[in-house]
Amino acid sequence: MRIAFKLAGLTAALTLAAAPLAASAAKYPDQPIRLIVGFTAGSTIDTVARIIGDGLSKRMGTTFIVENKTGANGMIAARAVAQAKPDGYTLLVSNSSSITVNPMLFKDLGYDPLKDFEPISTIVSVPFVLVVNPENPSTKDIKSVQDLVKRAKDKPNTVTYGSAGNGNLMHLAGAQLGTMSNTAMTHVPYRGAAPMEAALLGKEIDFGFDTLAGMPLMKSGKLLPLAVSTKERWRDLPDVPSVAETGYPGFDVSFWVGTFAPAGTPKAIVDKLNKEIAAVVQEPAVRDRLMPQGNILTQSPQAFREKIETELKQNGELIKRANITIEQ
């Protein structure tokens, strides 16, 4: 009888504890929602967050506010959301580097990608574009990936490439090119894609794997696109080959942008956000704004979690092959 009484009491306590969460989920949302972004304004991740935030604001009747917490390859933003109250009002909009690369490189990460977040949905899948500055004296004669690799072979460790931070997938893309071409190139990290682009324009570095946010610079001729990082060419650069086409058939690097809630966020809220994101990306006005940022890709929370698990393994293998280490 005492055991039964204790069990009944425990059940009642758990029910009472869950009641506020259930009630909050039922009326969600009834206040502004923060979208935390770990990269600079104007980056692909920031742009996608603002497009989705605008669309969701209209659909869900509340304001979505984008906050940029930059640095440490998205780790500062990820930590902030991992520690936030799991009520659906603080969400993370992240790229795959912060979730599926950082855990392989940093000991003091401050979050566990599988334990500290509830995956909501991916939004877009994005290729990188290998670019050089045609006005840079050190790269003005480089017109192809083959030219770049030859330069790196002729002058080991003198060719430099930038990225949006140590361990960012831009970093991995450059390292993989070096590994596959058997060349030694020097990595220079920045605090985001925009600062990396500024370094290219400022002739501080020789090349970089840029995001599609750099398309205006490519279209204007300020940056010269040499190749696309995915196996398929990018629709807006039909004459630019993939890296795979230039002699490295196994080269295929891309990143996704997705949304996360803190672990413990009620399933009803996660499912509602997933449903609303899947709906908003189908709206013509939103699609028109998203398509230049990448290929639209949404999926269920469970499918997204499985994708993360798979990429953690794949990126771990890539980092090992490329012998990438980060000083901590």
Short mmCIF file of C-alpha atoms in Angstrom, two decimals:
data_model
loop_
_atom_site.label_atom_id
_atom_site.label_comp_id
_atom_site.label_asym_id
_atom_site.label_seq_id
_atom_site.Cartn_x
_atom_site.Cartn_y
_atom_site.Cartn_z
CA MET A 1 0.00 0.00 0.00
CA ARG A 2 2.84 2.41 0.89
CA ILE A 3 4.58 1.69 -2.43
CA ALA A 4 1.33 2.20 -4.32
CA PHE A 5 0.72 5.43 -2.42
CA LYS A 6 4.22 6.70 -3.19
CA LEU A 7 3.85 5.83 -6.87
CA ALA A 8 0.51 7.59 -7.01
CA GLY A 9 2.04 10.63 -5.36
CA LEU A 10 4.96 10.63 -7.79
CA THR A 11 2.60 10.37 -10.76
CA ALA A 12 0.54 13.26 -9.46
CA ALA A 13 3.66 15.37 -8.92
CA LEU A 14 4.91 14.70 -12.44
CA THR A 15 1.48 15.53 -13.85
CA LEU A 16 1.40 18.81 -11.96
CA ALA A 17 4.94 19.65 -13.11
CA ALA A 18 4.04 18.95 -16.73
CA ALA A 19 0.81 20.93 -16.59
CA PRO A 20 2.41 24.39 -17.00
CA LEU A 21 4.41 23.15 -20.01
CA ALA A 22 1.31 21.68 -21.61
CA ALA A 23 -0.63 24.87 -20.96
CA SER A 24 2.17 27.04 -22.41
CA ALA A 25 2.41 24.79 -25.47
CA ALA A 26 -1.33 25.10 -26.06
CA LYS A 27 -1.21 28.91 -26.26
CA TYR A 28 2.21 29.11 -27.94
CA PRO A 29 3.30 31.61 -29.08
CA ASP A 30 2.05 34.53 -27.03
CA GLN A 31 5.24 36.62 -26.93
CA PRO A 32 8.18 37.49 -29.25
CA ILE A 33 10.54 34.67 -30.24
CA ARG A 34 14.31 35.18 -30.39
CA LEU A 35 16.32 33.59 -33.20
CA ILE A 36 19.95 33.40 -32.06
CA VAL A 37 22.51 33.38 -34.89
CA GLY A 38 26.19 32.66 -34.33
CA PHE A 39 27.45 34.46 -37.42
CA THR A 40 27.65 38.00 -38.71
CA ALA A 41 24.85 40.05 -40.23
CA GLY A 42 24.76 39.47 -43.96
CA SER A 43 26.03 35.90 -43.73
CA THR A 44 23.97 33.10 -45.26
CA ILE A 45 22.88 31.89 -41.81
CA ASP A 46 21.81 35.40 -40.78
CA THR A 47 19.99 36.00 -44.07
CA VAL A 48 18.09 32.70 -43.84
CA ALA A 49 17.14 33.44 -40.23
CA ARG A 50 15.72 36.83 -41.20
CA ILE A 51 13.77 35.43 -44.16
CA ILE A 52 12.27 32.64 -42.04
CA GLY A 53 11.65 35.01 -39.14
CA ASP A 54 9.72 37.41 -41.38
CA GLY A 55 7.62 34.59 -42.81
CA LEU A 56 6.90 33.00 -39.44
CA SER A 57 5.98 36.37 -37.92
CA LYS A 58 3.16 36.70 -40.45
CA ARG A 59 2.00 33.10 -40.09
CA MET A 60 2.18 32.81 -36.31
CA GLY A 61 1.13 36.31 -35.28
CA THR A 62 4.17 37.15 -33.18
CA THR A 63 7.49 38.90 -33.71
CA PHE A 64 10.63 36.89 -34.50
CA ILE A 65 13.74 38.82 -33.47
CA VAL A 66 17.16 37.89 -34.90
CA GLU A 67 20.07 38.31 -32.48
CA ASN A 68 23.67 37.86 -33.64
CA LYS A 69 26.01 36.34 -31.05
CA THR A 70 29.13 35.90 -33.16
CA GLY A 71 32.42 34.15 -32.55
CA ALA A 72 34.02 30.76 -31.97
CA ASN A 73 32.48 29.24 -35.12
CA GLY A 74 28.96 29.60 -33.76
CA MET A 75 29.72 28.15 -30.33
CA ILE A 76 28.79 31.29 -28.38
CA ALA A 77 25.30 31.31 -29.87
CA ALA A 78 24.87 27.56 -29.45
CA ARG A 79 25.87 27.72 -25.78
CA ALA A 80 23.41 30.55 -25.15
CA VAL A 81 20.51 28.53 -26.59
CA ALA A 82 21.58 25.30 -24.89
CA GLN A 83 21.30 27.14 -21.56
CA ALA A 84 18.05 28.95 -22.37
CA LYS A 85 14.65 28.15 -20.89
CA PRO A 86 13.06 25.33 -22.95
CA ASP A 87 9.82 27.19 -23.67
CA GLY A 88 10.16 27.77 -27.42
CA TYR A 89 10.93 31.47 -27.13
CA THR A 90 14.69 31.18 -27.66
CA LEU A 91 15.74 29.27 -30.76
CA LEU A 92 19.04 28.68 -32.53
CA VAL A 93 19.51 29.14 -36.27
CA SER A 94 22.80 27.43 -37.03
CA ASN A 95 24.88 25.98 -39.79
CA SER A 96 26.16 22.43 -39.76
CA SER A 97 29.67 23.45 -38.65
CA SER A 98 28.53 24.45 -35.17
CA ILE A 99 26.61 21.21 -34.70
CA THR A 100 28.51 18.51 -36.60
CA VAL A 101 32.10 19.81 -36.79
CA ASN A 102 32.82 21.68 -33.55
CA PRO A 103 32.28 18.57 -31.38
CA MET A 104 35.14 16.88 -33.24
CA LEU A 105 37.59 19.72 -32.67
CA PHE A 106 36.90 21.51 -29.40
CA LYS A 107 37.22 19.95 -25.95
CA ASP A 108 35.48 22.79 -24.08
CA LEU A 109 32.50 22.97 -26.39
CA GLY A 110 29.95 23.93 -23.74
CA TYR A 111 27.12 21.95 -25.36
CA ASP A 112 26.33 18.49 -26.67
CA PRO A 113 24.77 18.60 -30.15
CA LEU A 114 22.52 15.61 -29.48
CA LYS A 115 21.72 16.07 -25.78
CA ASP A 116 21.33 19.84 -25.43
CA PHE A 117 19.07 20.61 -28.40
CA GLU A 118 15.77 19.58 -29.92
CA PRO A 119 16.28 19.64 -33.71
CA ILE A 120 13.33 21.35 -35.39
CA SER A 121 14.10 21.35 -39.12
CA THR A 122 16.71 22.10 -41.72
CA ILE A 123 15.82 25.04 -43.98
CA VAL A 124 18.35 25.12 -46.82
CA SER A 125 21.32 23.13 -48.09
CA VAL A 126 24.11 25.35 -49.41
CA PRO A 127 27.18 24.86 -51.64
CA PHE A 128 30.41 26.79 -51.27
CA VAL A 129 32.13 28.57 -54.15
CA LEU A 130 35.92 28.59 -54.42
CA VAL A 131 36.86 32.20 -55.22
CA VAL A 132 39.94 34.37 -55.74
CA ASN A 133 40.39 38.11 -56.07
CA PRO A 134 41.31 38.80 -59.73
CA GLU A 135 42.95 42.09 -58.68
CA ASN A 136 45.24 40.45 -56.13
CA PRO A 137 48.78 40.37 -57.61
CA SER A 138 49.38 36.93 -56.12
CA THR A 139 46.28 35.40 -57.74
CA LYS A 140 45.66 37.51 -60.85
CA ASP A 141 46.99 34.70 -63.08
CA ILE A 142 44.90 32.00 -61.40
CA LYS A 143 41.89 31.17 -63.56
CA SER A 144 41.10 27.60 -62.49
CA VAL A 145 41.44 25.07 -59.70
CA GLN A 146 44.31 23.52 -61.67
CA ASP A 147 46.15 26.86 -61.65
CA LEU A 148 45.61 27.19 -57.92
CA VAL A 149 46.86 23.68 -57.18
CA LYS A 150 49.92 24.21 -59.39
CA ARG A 151 50.77 27.38 -57.47
CA ALA A 152 50.43 25.49 -54.19
CA LYS A 153 52.68 22.69 -55.47
CA ASP A 154 55.30 25.13 -56.74
CA LYS A 155 55.32 27.17 -53.53
CA PRO A 156 54.33 24.94 -50.55
CA ASN A 157 52.74 26.68 -47.54
CA THR A 158 52.65 30.08 -49.26
CA VAL A 159 49.13 29.85 -50.69
CA THR A 160 46.64 31.02 -48.05
CA TYR A 161 42.91 30.41 -47.73
CA GLY A 162 40.38 31.98 -45.40
CA SER A 163 37.36 30.64 -43.59
CA ALA A 164 34.59 31.74 -41.23
CA GLY A 165 36.50 30.28 -38.27
CA ASN A 166 38.57 27.36 -37.09
CA GLY A 167 36.67 24.15 -37.77
CA ASN A 168 34.12 25.84 -40.00
CA LEU A 169 33.17 23.80 -43.05
CA MET A 170 34.93 26.44 -45.17
CA HIS A 171 38.06 25.40 -43.28
CA LEU A 172 37.34 21.72 -43.93
CA ALA A 173 36.72 22.38 -47.62
CA GLY A 174 40.10 24.08 -47.99
CA ALA A 175 41.83 21.36 -46.00
CA GLN A 176 40.20 18.65 -48.10
CA LEU A 177 41.36 20.33 -51.31
CA GLY A 178 44.88 20.40 -49.91
CA THR A 179 44.67 16.74 -48.90
CA MET A 180 43.21 15.54 -52.21
CA SER A 181 45.71 17.55 -54.28
CA ASN A 182 48.62 16.62 -52.00
CA THR A 183 49.54 20.26 -51.46
CA ALA A 184 50.42 22.28 -48.35
CA MET A 185 48.31 25.42 -47.96
CA THR A 186 47.93 27.78 -45.00
CA HIS A 187 44.57 28.33 -43.28
CA VAL A 188 43.61 31.80 -41.96
CA PRO A 189 40.44 31.91 -39.79
CA TYR A 190 38.08 34.90 -39.52
CA ARG A 191 34.96 35.64 -37.46
CA GLY A 192 32.53 34.91 -40.29
CA ALA A 193 32.07 34.70 -44.04
CA ALA A 194 31.76 38.49 -44.44
CA PRO A 195 35.11 39.22 -42.74
CA MET A 196 36.67 36.48 -44.86
CA GLU A 197 35.30 38.15 -48.01
CA ALA A 198 36.72 41.47 -46.80
CA ALA A 199 40.11 39.79 -46.42
CA LEU A 200 39.89 38.50 -49.99
CA LEU A 201 39.00 41.96 -51.28
CA GLY A 202 41.79 43.43 -49.14
CA LYS A 203 44.28 40.99 -50.69
CA GLU A 204 45.15 39.49 -47.29
CA ILE A 205 44.54 35.90 -48.45
CA ASP A 206 44.69 34.07 -51.77
CA PHE A 207 41.41 32.16 -51.91
CA GLY A 208 38.42 30.99 -49.93
CA PHE A 209 35.36 28.77 -50.14
CA ASP A 210 32.71 31.49 -49.99
CA THR A 211 29.00 31.15 -49.32
CA LEU A 212 26.28 32.20 -51.75
CA ALA A 213 26.06 35.48 -49.84
CA GLY A 214 29.10 36.44 -51.91
CA MET A 215 27.24 36.08 -55.22
CA PRO A 216 26.95 39.87 -55.78
CA LEU A 217 30.75 40.13 -55.51
CA MET A 218 31.09 37.30 -58.02
CA LYS A 219 28.54 38.78 -60.41
CA SER A 220 30.27 42.17 -60.27
CA GLY A 221 33.67 40.63 -61.01
CA LYS A 222 35.24 41.58 -57.69
CA LEU A 223 35.60 37.89 -56.87
CA LEU A 224 36.31 35.24 -59.50
CA PRO A 225 34.51 31.90 -58.97
CA LEU A 226 36.72 28.94 -59.88
CA ALA A 227 34.58 26.00 -58.76
CA VAL A 228 31.56 24.90 -56.74
CA SER A 229 32.08 22.59 -53.75
CA THR A 230 29.18 20.21 -54.45
CA LYS A 231 29.19 17.52 -57.11
CA GLU A 232 26.55 19.43 -59.06
CA ARG A 233 27.07 22.90 -60.49
CA TRP A 234 25.14 25.77 -58.92
CA ARG A 235 22.18 26.98 -60.98
CA ASP A 236 23.24 30.64 -60.82
CA LEU A 237 26.79 29.81 -61.98
CA PRO A 238 26.15 27.39 -64.85
CA ASP A 239 29.58 27.93 -66.45
CA VAL A 240 31.52 27.32 -63.23
CA PRO A 241 32.56 23.67 -62.78
CA SER A 242 32.40 21.69 -59.58
CA VAL A 243 35.68 20.89 -57.83
CA ALA A 244 34.89 17.25 -58.62
CA GLU A 245 34.91 18.07 -62.34
CA THR A 246 38.38 19.61 -62.13
CA GLY A 247 40.11 16.35 -61.24
CA TYR A 248 38.91 15.55 -57.71
CA PRO A 249 35.84 13.33 -58.18
CA GLY A 250 35.40 12.60 -54.47
CA PHE A 251 35.13 16.26 -53.51
CA ASP A 252 31.64 17.11 -52.25
CA VAL A 253 31.22 19.64 -49.42
CA SER A 254 28.11 21.62 -48.49
CA PHE A 255 26.39 22.89 -45.37
CA TRP A 256 22.86 23.22 -44.13
CA VAL A 257 21.12 25.91 -42.13
CA GLY A 258 18.67 24.62 -39.54
CA THR A 259 16.71 25.52 -36.42
CA PHE A 260 16.97 24.16 -32.89
CA ALA A 261 15.26 24.58 -29.53
CA PRO A 262 16.81 23.88 -26.11
CA ALA A 263 16.52 20.29 -24.91
CA GLY A 264 13.31 19.76 -22.96
CA THR A 265 11.20 22.04 -25.13
CA PRO A 266 7.71 20.45 -25.29
CA LYS A 267 7.22 18.20 -28.29
CA ALA A 268 4.04 20.07 -29.18
CA ILE A 269 6.03 23.29 -29.60
CA VAL A 270 8.80 21.59 -31.61
CA ASP A 271 6.23 19.94 -33.87
CA LYS A 272 4.33 23.21 -34.34
CA LEU A 273 7.51 25.07 -35.32
CA ASN A 274 8.45 22.25 -37.70
CA LYS A 275 5.02 22.39 -39.33
CA GLU A 276 5.10 26.19 -39.66
CA ILE A 277 8.61 26.20 -41.17
CA ALA A 278 7.63 23.52 -43.69
CA ALA A 279 4.61 25.64 -44.65
CA VAL A 280 6.34 29.02 -44.78
CA VAL A 281 9.09 27.88 -47.17
CA GLN A 282 6.38 26.94 -49.69
CA GLU A 283 5.03 30.47 -49.81
CA PRO A 284 6.08 32.05 -53.14
CA ALA A 285 7.43 35.25 -51.57
CA VAL A 286 9.55 33.29 -49.09
CA ARG A 287 10.76 30.80 -51.71
CA ASP A 288 11.85 33.66 -53.97
CA ARG A 289 14.01 35.04 -51.16
CA LEU A 290 15.36 31.67 -50.01
CA MET A 291 16.30 30.17 -53.36
CA PRO A 292 19.36 32.42 -53.86
CA GLN A 293 20.60 31.22 -50.46
CA GLY A 294 20.57 27.50 -51.30
CA ASN A 295 18.37 24.52 -52.03
CA ILE A 296 15.28 24.49 -49.82
CA LEU A 297 15.37 21.46 -47.54
CA THR A 298 12.95 20.78 -44.68
CA GLN A 299 12.49 17.54 -42.75
CA SER A 300 10.96 16.14 -39.58
CA PRO A 301 12.69 16.61 -36.22
CA GLN A 302 13.54 12.89 -36.13
CA ALA A 303 14.99 12.89 -39.65
CA PHE A 304 17.01 15.99 -38.77
CA ARG A 305 18.39 14.27 -35.65
CA GLU A 306 19.39 11.25 -37.72
CA LYS A 307 21.10 13.55 -40.25
CA ILE A 308 23.13 15.11 -37.44
CA GLU A 309 24.18 11.70 -36.13
CA THR A 310 25.34 10.64 -39.60
CA GLU A 311 27.27 13.85 -40.26
CA LEU A 312 29.03 13.70 -36.89
CA LYS A 313 30.55 10.40 -38.02
CA GLN A 314 31.34 11.58 -41.55
CA ASN A 315 32.95 14.85 -40.45
CA GLY A 316 34.98 13.03 -37.83
CA GLU A 317 36.44 10.87 -40.57
CA LEU A 318 37.13 13.91 -42.79
CA ILE A 319 38.89 15.76 -39.97
CA LYS A 320 41.04 12.71 -39.27
CA ARG A 321 41.99 12.29 -42.96
CA ALA A 322 42.85 15.98 -43.30
CA ASN A 323 44.72 15.92 -39.96
CA ILE A 324 42.94 19.05 -38.72
CA THR A 325 43.60 20.05 -35.14
CA ILE A 326 42.66 23.19 -33.22
CA GLU A 327 44.83 24.71 -30.51
CA GLN A 328 42.74 25.07 -27.36
#
